[in-house]
XYZ file of C-alpha atoms in Angstrom:
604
model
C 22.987 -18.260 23.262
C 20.782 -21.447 23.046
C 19.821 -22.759 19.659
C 16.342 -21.460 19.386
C 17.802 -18.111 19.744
C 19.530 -18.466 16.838
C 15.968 -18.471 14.433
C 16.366 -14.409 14.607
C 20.078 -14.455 12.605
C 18.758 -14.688 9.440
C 16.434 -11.326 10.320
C 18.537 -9.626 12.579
C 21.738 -10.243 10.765
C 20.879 -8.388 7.444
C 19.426 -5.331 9.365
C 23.461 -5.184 11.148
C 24.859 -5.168 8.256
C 22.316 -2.574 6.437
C 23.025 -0.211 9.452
C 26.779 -0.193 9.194
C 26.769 0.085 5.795
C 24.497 3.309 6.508
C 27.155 4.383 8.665
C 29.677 3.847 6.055
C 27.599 5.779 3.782
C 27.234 8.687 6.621
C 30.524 8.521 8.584
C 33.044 6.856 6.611
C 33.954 8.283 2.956
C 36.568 6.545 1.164
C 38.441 3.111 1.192
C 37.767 2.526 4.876
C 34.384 3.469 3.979
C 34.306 0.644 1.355
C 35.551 -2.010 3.850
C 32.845 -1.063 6.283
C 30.409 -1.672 3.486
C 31.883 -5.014 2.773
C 31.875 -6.099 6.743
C 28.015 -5.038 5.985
C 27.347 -7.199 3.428
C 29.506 -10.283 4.850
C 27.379 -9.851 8.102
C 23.765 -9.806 6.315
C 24.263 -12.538 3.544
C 27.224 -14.773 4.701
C 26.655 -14.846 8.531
C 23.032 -16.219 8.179
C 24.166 -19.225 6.533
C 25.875 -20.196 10.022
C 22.781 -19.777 11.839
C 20.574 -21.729 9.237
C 23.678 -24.443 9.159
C 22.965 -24.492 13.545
C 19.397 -25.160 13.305
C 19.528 -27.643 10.557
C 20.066 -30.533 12.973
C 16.895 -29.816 15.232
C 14.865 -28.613 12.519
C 15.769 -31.991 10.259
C 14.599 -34.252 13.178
C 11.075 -32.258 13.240
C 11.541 -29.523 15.700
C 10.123 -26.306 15.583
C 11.181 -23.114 17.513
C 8.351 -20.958 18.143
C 7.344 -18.225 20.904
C 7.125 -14.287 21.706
C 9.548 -12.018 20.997
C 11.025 -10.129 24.195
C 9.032 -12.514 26.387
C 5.790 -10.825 26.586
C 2.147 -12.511 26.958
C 0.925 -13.964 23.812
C -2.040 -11.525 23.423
C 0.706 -8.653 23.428
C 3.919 -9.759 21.741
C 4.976 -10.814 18.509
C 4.811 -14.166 18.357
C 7.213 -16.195 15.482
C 7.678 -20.292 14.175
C 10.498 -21.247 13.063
C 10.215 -24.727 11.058
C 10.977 -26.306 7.923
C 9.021 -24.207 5.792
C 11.099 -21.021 7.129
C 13.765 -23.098 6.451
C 13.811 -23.946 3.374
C 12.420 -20.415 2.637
C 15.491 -18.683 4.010
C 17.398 -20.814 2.498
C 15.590 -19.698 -1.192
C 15.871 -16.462 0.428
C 19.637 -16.444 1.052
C 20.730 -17.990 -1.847
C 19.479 -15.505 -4.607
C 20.181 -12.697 -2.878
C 23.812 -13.574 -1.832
C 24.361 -14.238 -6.258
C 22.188 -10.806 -7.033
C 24.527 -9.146 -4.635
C 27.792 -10.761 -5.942
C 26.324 -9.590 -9.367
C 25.564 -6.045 -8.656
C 29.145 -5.656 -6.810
C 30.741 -6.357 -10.566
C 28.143 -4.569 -12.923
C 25.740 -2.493 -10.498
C 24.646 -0.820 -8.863
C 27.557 -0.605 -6.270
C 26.119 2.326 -4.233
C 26.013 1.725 -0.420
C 22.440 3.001 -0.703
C 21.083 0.354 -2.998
C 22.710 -2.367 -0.519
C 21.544 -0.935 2.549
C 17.919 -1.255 1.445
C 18.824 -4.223 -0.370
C 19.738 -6.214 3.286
C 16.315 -4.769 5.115
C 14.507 -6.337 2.238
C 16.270 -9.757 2.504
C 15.641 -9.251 6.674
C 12.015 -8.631 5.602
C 11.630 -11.305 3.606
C 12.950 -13.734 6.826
C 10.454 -11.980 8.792
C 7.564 -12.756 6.721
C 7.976 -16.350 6.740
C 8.839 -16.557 10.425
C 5.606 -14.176 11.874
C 3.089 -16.068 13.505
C 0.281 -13.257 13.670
C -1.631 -11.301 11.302
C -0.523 -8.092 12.324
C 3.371 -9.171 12.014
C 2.431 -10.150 8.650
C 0.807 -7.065 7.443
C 3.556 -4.991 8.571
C 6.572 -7.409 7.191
C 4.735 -7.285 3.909
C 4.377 -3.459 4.117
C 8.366 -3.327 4.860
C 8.852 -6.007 2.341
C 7.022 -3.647 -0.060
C 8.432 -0.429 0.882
C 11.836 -1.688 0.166
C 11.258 -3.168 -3.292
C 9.022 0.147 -4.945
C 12.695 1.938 -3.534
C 14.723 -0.751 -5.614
C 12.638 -0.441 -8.690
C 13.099 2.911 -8.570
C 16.699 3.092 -7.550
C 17.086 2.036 -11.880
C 18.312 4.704 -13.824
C 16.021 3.616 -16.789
C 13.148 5.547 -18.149
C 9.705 4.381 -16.763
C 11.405 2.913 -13.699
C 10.215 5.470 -11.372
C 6.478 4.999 -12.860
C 7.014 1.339 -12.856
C 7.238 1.769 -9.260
C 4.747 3.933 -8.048
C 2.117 1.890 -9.873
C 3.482 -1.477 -7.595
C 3.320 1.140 -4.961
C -0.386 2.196 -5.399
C -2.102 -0.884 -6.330
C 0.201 -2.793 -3.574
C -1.430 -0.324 -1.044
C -4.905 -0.169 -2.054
C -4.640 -4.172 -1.245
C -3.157 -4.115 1.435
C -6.358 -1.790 3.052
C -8.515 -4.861 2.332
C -5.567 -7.054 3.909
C -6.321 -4.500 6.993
C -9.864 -5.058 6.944
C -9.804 -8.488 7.132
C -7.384 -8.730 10.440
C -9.712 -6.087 11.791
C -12.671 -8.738 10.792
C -10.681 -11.816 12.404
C -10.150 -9.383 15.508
C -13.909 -8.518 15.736
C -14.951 -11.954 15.805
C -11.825 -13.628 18.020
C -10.327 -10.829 19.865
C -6.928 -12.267 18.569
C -4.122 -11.546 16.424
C -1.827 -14.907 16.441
C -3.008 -17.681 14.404
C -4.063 -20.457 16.743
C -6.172 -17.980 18.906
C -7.913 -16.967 16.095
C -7.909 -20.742 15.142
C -9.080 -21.916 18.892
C -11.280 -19.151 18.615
C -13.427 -19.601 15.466
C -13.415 -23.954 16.283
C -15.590 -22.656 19.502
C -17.577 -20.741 17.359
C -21.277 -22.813 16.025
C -20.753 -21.551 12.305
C -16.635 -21.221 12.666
C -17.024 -17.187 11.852
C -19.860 -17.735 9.482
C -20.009 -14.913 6.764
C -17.790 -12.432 8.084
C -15.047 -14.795 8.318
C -14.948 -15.615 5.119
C -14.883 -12.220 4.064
C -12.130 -11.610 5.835
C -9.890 -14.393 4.814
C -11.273 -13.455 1.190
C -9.779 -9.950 2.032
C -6.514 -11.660 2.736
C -6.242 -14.078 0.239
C -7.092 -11.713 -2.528
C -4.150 -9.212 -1.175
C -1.317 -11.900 -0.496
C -2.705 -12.949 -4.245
C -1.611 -9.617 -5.905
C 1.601 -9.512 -4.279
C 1.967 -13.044 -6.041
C 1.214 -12.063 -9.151
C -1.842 -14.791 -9.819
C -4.478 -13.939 -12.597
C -5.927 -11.535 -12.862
C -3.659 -9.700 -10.114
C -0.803 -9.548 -12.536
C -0.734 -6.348 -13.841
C 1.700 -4.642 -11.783
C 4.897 -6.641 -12.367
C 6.086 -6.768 -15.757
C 7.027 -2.840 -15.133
C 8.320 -3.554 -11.721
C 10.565 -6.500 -13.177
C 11.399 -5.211 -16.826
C 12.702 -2.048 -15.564
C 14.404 -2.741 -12.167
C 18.113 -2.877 -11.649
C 18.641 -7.038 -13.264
C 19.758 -7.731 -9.872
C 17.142 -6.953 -8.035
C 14.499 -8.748 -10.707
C 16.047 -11.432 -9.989
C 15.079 -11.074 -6.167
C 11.886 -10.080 -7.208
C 11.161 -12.726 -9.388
C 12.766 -15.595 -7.355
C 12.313 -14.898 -3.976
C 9.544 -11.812 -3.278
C 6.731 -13.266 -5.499
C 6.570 -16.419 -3.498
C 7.339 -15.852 -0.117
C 4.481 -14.353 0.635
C 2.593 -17.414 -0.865
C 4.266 -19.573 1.502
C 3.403 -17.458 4.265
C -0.170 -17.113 3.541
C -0.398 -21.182 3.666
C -0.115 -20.413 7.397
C -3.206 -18.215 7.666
C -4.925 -20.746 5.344
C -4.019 -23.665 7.281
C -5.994 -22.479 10.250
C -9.174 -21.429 8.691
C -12.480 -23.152 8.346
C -12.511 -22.176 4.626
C -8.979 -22.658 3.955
C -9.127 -25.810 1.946
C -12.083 -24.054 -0.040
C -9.711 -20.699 -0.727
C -6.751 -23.040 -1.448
C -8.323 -25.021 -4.332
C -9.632 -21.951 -6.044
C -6.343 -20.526 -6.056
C -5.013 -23.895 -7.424
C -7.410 -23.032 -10.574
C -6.089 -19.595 -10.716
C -2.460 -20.669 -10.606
C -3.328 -23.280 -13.687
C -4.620 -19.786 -16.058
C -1.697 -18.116 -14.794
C 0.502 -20.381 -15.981
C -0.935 -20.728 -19.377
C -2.033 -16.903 -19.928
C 1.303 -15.923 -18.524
C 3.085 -17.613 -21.243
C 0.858 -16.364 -23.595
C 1.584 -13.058 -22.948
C 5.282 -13.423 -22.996
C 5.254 -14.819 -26.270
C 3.968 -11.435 -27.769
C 6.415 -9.170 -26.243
C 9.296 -7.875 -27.943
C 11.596 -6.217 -24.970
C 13.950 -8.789 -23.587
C 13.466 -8.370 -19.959
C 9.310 -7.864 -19.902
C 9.338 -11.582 -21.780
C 11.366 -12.507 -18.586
C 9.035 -11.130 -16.169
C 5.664 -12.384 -17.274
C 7.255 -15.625 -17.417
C 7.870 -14.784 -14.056
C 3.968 -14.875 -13.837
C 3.560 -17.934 -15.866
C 6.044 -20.032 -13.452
C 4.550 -18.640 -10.544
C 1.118 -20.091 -11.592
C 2.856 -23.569 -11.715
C 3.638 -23.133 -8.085
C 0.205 -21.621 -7.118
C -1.626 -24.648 -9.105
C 0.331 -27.112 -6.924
C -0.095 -25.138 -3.835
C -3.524 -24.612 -3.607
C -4.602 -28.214 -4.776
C -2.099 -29.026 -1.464
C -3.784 -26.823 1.010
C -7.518 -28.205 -0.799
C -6.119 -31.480 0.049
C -4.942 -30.764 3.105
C -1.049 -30.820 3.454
C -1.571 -33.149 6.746
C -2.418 -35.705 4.102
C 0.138 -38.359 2.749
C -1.016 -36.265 -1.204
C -1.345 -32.536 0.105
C 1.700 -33.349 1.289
C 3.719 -34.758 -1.751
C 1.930 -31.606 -3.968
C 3.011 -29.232 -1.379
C 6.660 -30.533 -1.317
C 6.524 -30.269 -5.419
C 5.078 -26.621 -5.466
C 8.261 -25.430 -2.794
C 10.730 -27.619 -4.769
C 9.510 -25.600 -8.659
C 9.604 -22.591 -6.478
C 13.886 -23.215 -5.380
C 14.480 -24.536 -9.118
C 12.184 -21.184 -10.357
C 14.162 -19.222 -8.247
C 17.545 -20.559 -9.409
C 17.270 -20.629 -13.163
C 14.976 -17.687 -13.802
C 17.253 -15.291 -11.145
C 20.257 -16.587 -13.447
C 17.933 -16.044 -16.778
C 17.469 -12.073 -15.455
C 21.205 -11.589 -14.746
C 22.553 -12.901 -18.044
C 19.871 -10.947 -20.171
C 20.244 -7.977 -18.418
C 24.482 -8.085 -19.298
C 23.151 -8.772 -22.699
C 20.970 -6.183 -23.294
C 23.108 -3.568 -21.239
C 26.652 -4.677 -23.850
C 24.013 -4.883 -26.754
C 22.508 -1.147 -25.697
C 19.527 -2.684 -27.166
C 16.032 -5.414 -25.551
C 14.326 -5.712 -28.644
C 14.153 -9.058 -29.468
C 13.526 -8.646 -32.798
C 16.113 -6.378 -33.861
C 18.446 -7.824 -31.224
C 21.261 -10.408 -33.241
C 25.402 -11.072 -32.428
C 25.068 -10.772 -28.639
C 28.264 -13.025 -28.463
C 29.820 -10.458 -30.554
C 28.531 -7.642 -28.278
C 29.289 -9.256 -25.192
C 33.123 -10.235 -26.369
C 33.508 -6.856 -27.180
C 32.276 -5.411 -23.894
C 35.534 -7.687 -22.043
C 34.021 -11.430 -21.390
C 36.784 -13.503 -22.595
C 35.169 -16.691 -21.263
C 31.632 -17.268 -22.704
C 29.863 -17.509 -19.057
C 27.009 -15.050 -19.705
C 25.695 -17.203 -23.059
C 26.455 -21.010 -21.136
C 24.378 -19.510 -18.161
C 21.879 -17.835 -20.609
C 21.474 -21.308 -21.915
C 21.276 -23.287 -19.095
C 18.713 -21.333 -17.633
C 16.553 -21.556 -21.271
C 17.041 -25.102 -21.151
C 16.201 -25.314 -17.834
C 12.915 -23.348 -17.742
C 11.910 -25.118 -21.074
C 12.384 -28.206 -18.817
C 14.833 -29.999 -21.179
C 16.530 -33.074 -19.454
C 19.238 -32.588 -16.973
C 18.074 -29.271 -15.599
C 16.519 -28.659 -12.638
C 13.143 -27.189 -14.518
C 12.681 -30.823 -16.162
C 12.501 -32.082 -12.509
C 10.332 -29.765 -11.019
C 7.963 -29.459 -13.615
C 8.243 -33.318 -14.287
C 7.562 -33.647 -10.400
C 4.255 -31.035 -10.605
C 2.945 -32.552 -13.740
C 2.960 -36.397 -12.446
C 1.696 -35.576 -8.968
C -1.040 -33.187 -10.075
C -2.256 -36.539 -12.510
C -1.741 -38.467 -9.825
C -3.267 -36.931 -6.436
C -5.733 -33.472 -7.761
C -8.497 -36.152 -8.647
C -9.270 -36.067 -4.623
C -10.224 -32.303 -5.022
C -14.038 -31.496 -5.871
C -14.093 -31.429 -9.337
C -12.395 -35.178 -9.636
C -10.477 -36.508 -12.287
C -12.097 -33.871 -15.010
C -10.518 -31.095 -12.903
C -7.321 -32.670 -12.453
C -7.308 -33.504 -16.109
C -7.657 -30.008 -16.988
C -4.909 -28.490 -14.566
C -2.844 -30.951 -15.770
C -2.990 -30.113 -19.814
C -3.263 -26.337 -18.911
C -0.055 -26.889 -17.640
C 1.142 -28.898 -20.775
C -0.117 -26.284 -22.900
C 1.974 -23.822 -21.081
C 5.420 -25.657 -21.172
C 4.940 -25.953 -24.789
C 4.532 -21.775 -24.998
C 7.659 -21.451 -22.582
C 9.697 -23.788 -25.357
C 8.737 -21.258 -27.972
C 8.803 -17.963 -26.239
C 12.556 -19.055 -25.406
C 13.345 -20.306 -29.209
C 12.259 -17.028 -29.965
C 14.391 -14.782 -27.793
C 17.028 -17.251 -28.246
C 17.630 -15.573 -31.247
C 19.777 -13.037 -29.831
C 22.334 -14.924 -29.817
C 22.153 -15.628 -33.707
C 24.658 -14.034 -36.306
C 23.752 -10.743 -37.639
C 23.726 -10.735 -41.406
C 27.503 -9.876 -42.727
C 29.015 -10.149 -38.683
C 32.141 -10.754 -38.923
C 34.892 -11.252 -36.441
C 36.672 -7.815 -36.962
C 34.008 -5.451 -37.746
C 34.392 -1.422 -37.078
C 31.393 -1.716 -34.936
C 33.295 -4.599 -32.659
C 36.360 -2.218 -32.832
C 34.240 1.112 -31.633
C 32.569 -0.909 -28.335
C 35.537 -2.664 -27.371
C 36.988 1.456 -27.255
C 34.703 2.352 -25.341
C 34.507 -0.619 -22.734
C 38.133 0.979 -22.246
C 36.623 4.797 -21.433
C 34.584 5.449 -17.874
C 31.243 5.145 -20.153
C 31.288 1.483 -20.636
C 27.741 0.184 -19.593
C 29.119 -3.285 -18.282
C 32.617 -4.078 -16.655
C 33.001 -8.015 -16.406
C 34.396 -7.815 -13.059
C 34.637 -11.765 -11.383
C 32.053 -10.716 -9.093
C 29.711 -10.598 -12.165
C 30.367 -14.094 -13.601
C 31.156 -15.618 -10.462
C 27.587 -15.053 -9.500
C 25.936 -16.267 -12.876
C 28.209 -19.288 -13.132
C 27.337 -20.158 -9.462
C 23.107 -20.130 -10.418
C 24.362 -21.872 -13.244
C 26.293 -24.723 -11.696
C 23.032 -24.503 -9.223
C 20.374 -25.356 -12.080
C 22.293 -28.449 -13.275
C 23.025 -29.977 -9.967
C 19.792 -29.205 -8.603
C 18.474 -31.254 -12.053
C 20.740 -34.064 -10.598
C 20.244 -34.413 -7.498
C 16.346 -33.491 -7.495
C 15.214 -36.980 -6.514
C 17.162 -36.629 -2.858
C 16.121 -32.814 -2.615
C 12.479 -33.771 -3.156
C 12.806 -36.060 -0.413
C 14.288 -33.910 1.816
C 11.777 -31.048 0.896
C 9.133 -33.668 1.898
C 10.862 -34.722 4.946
C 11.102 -30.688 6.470
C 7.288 -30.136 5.532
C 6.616 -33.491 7.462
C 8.285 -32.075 10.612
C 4.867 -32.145 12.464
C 4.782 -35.651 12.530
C 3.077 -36.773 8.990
C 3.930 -39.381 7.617
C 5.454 -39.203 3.963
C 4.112 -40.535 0.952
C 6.714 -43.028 -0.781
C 6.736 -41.084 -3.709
C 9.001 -41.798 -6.895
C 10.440 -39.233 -8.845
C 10.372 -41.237 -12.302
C 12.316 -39.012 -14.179
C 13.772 -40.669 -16.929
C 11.129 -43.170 -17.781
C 9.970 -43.456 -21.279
C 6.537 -41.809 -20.808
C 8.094 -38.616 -19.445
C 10.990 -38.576 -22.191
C 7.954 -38.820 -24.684
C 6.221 -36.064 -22.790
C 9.802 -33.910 -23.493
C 9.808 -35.121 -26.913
C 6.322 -33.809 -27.863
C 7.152 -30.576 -25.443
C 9.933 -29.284 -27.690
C 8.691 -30.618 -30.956
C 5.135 -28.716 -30.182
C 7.102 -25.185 -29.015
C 8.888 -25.014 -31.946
C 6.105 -25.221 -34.185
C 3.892 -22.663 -32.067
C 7.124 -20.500 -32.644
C 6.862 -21.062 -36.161
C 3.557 -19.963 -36.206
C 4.434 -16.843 -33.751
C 6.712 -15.885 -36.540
C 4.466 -16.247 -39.552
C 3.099 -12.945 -40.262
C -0.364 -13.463 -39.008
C 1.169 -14.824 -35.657
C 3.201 -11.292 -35.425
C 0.023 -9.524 -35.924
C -1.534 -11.511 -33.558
C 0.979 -11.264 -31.038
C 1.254 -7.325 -31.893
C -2.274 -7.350 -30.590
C -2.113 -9.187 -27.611
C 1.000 -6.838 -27.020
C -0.030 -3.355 -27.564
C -3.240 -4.113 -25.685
C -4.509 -1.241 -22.974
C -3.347 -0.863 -19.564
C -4.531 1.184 -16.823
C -4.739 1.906 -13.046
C -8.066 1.768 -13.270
C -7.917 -1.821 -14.491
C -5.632 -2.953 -12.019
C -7.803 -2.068 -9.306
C -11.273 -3.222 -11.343
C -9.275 -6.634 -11.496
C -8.491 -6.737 -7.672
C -12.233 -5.881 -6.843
C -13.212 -8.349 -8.842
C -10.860 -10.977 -7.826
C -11.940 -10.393 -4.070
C -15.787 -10.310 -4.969
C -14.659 -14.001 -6.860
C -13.376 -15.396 -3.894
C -15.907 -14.004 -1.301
C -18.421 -15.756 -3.452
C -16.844 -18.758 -3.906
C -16.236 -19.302 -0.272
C -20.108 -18.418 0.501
C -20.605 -21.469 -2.669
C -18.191 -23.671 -0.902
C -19.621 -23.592 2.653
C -23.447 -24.469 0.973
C -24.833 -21.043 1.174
C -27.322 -19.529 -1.931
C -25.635 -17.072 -3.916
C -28.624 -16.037 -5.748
């Protein structure tokens, strides 16, 4: 097998091991049964590493590894690229899922049908990144999405099943208009892969003219709502508050941005790519900052999680799209584009950890309300943790997220903050633009600081706890009985200490990753920017300073009783199908128009 046959291991791999452990589940009841399902698991999360480890070496030196699967003609097959952005993709990829399933192996769920689907959405989630045409992409999102509205659903929570037939509607209704634009790129190149359709519409006078941009607007706009960006949100705070903890971390690591990355792609090779990039740059920036927002006011433990899910995602999307308006051939588009990918591995990391030691919180506690919610020490010491690894990773991934100094959140957001300053005044709006996606992204680390003082608090004392209650007494009793709700198995804190260990070295060493990020996107021959990662210097220690010292007085207000009223509000506000879809028509129309503004034609 020659090395460039080895790109399909981190697809093909996973799908092995999901079909044995189907035949386990079929076939092979019992203890043999269980070591079949282990083989499975070893083959589709361990075994990938070895290929990615093989095709580091050609990959680092700026190959690529790109053709048509099966060896048919390029108008036929499906054709793939393999590069540094899959890469470092299946890397993200591979490293959250491998922890989510070392966590759900100690507290669930450990049924062979969670992991079967579990491995076809990690394969699909390789796929996506690798695909080099349209179609491929439509259907390894479609597979991609099949597989997560069956995890969501696989919780035994109440709502979970709603939760994911909403993702499940409003995820297909976009993915029509995702239809309709291939068909539109089809009509007007006769292609499918993207540099036919990008040879294609160059020859073109007008490059595709009007139809082509509302095509790509079709695309954007659906890739958008599977990314969660304002205001395409609405489906995932269900779909992450109520899935199984291991698989919101998956969700909220790895699924909400792979499909970003993928899009670049598309955008990359598209006359009004640059155009569709920046707005989505200014959509990531009110993401960020409404995001927050909106997780300050909630009061279940796991929903605060996943809109900041949404919040961190518009960090990524801000940085992204001012790339790709850029142009990430440029010594800048390239240095944002590096910064985006590098938040999105340190996102991945610390909020995947953040899920997985709420979740054994809340699941010890019996209880997510933040606001009734005290002694989760107690609760958790109870439930069988004799070492405190649940509240140490709790708090490294708070600390990292708030982007507190050594954690990996301080560098990436240190990284995205200085580089937006620094490079997003070459966009079209100039140094007032840049100036504005820079403090709307200020303004939203300072909401992170106090949306995690507040549900810090669940680790505070309750009033009269003592360290031999009757309460302590009657869990640790039943942690003994076949109803306790969490079993501290290794496998369990073996995966959150691992994110956690991950977090503080990746906070360490972020100056050398950042380089090597840059160095994999530069694979195509562009030259790197010198770029220094400052991180220590007094202006961004200031910048922490007034970070922390601002978030804990917006918590103080947050806690005042008009801030709880407010907040109630903001909370208990309406939500509908119907407004999920108004807010994707909307979003579309947006973009379609924007694109016609960008290119010089009269909107009205």
């Amino acid at each position: 097998m020659s090395v460039g046959q080895l790109v399909f291991g981190p697809v093909v791999l996973p799908l092995i091991g999901a079909a044995l452990i189907f035949i386990a589940k079929a076939f092979l009841p019992g203890r043999f049964g269980d070591v079949v399902t282990g083989f499975g698991l070893v083959t589709g999360l361990l075994l990938p590493w070895v290929t990615l480890a093989a095709l580091f070496p050609g990959i680092a030196a700026g190959s690529s590894y790109s053709g048509v699967v099966g060896g048919w003609f390029e108008g036929v097959g499906i054709l793939y690229r393999f590069d540094g952005l899959a890469w470092l993709v299946n890397v993200l990829g591979y490293s959250v899922a491998g922890a989510a399933a070392l966590y759900a192996l100690g507290a669930g769920p450990r049924d062979r049908t969670f992991f079967m689907v579990f491995l076809i959405q990690t394969a699909a989630l390789a796929a996506t990144v690798m695909t080099a045409d349209l179609f491929n992409l439509f259907v390894c999102l479609e597979v991609l999405g099949i597989a997560s509205y069956v995890l969501v659903a696989s919780s035994d929570k109440p709502g979970a099943i709603l939760a994911s037939f909403s993702y499940l509607m409003v995820s297909a209704a976009a993915m029509v208009f995702f239809l309709l634009g291939v068909f539109g790129f089809y009509r007007l190149t006769g292609s499918l892969s993207y540099s036919a359709i990008a040879a294609s519409l160059a020859a073109l006078p007008d490059g595709g003219g009007v139809p082509a941009m509302i095509s790509l607007a079709m695309i954007t706009a659906a890739v958008a709502m599977r990314v969660a960006v304002m205001p395409l949100y609405g489906w995932l705070p269900d779909a992450h508050a109520l899935a199984p903890h291991a698989v919101s971390a998956v969700l909220s690591g790895v699924l909400i941005k792979t499909p970003l990355f993928a899009l670049s792609r598309v955008l990359l090779i598209m006359p009004s790519g640059a155009a569709a990039g920046e707005l989505m740059g200014y959509a990531g920036a009110a993401t960020a900052l409404l995001g927050v927002i909106l997780a300050l006011a909630q009061k279940d433990a796991k929903r605060l999680l996943a809109y900041h899910s949404i919040s961190q995602i518009g960090y990524v999307v801000c940085a992204w799209g001012i790339a790709l308006a850029l142009g990430p051939g440029s010594g800048p588009g390239l240095v944002l584009m590096s910064a985006a990918f590098l938040h999105a591995i340190f996102h991945a990391l610390f909020k995947g950890l953040l899920f997985l030691t709420v979740g054994t919180v809340t699941d010890c506690a019996g209880e997510r309300n933040v606001y009734t919610l005290r002694g989760a020490g107690l609760h958790l010491k109870a439930a069988g943790e004799r070492l405190p690894v649940t509240i140490v990773g709790f708090f490294v991934g708070a600390l990292a997220i708030s982007a507190v100094p050594p954690m990996n959140g301080f560098a990436s957001k240190s990284l995205l903050g200085s580089t937006l300053k620094h490079f997003a005044s070459g966009i079209s709006g100039g140094t007032v633009v840049s100036s504005m996606l820079y403090w709307a992204l200020f303004a939203a680390g300072i909401g992170t600081v106090a949306s995690f003082i507040k549900l810090s608090r669940i680790f505070a004392p309750s009033p009269g706890d003592t360290a031999d209650t009757d309460q302590q007494r009657d869990s640790a009793a039943a942690i003994q009985s076949d109803e306790a709700p969490v079993r501290f198995l290794p496998a369990l804190q073996l995966a959150e200490g691992f994110l956690a260990i991950l977090c503080v070295a990746g906070g360490l060493a972020a100056p050398l990753i950042f380089r090597w990020v840059m160095q994999l996107f530069a694979g195509d021959g562009t030259e790197p920017v010198p770029y220094p990662l400052q991180l220590y210097s007094g202006s961004s220690m200031l910048k922490t300073g007034i970070t922390l010292l601002s978030g804990l007085v917006v918590f103080l207000l947050a806690a005042s009783r008009r801030g709880g009223l407010l907040l109630g509000y903001i909370r208990s506000r309406p939500r509908s199908f119907q407004g999920l879809f108004v807010a994707f028509a909307l979003g579309t129309a947006l973009l379609v128009l924007y694109l016609l503004s960008a290119e010089g034609f009269k909107i009205f």
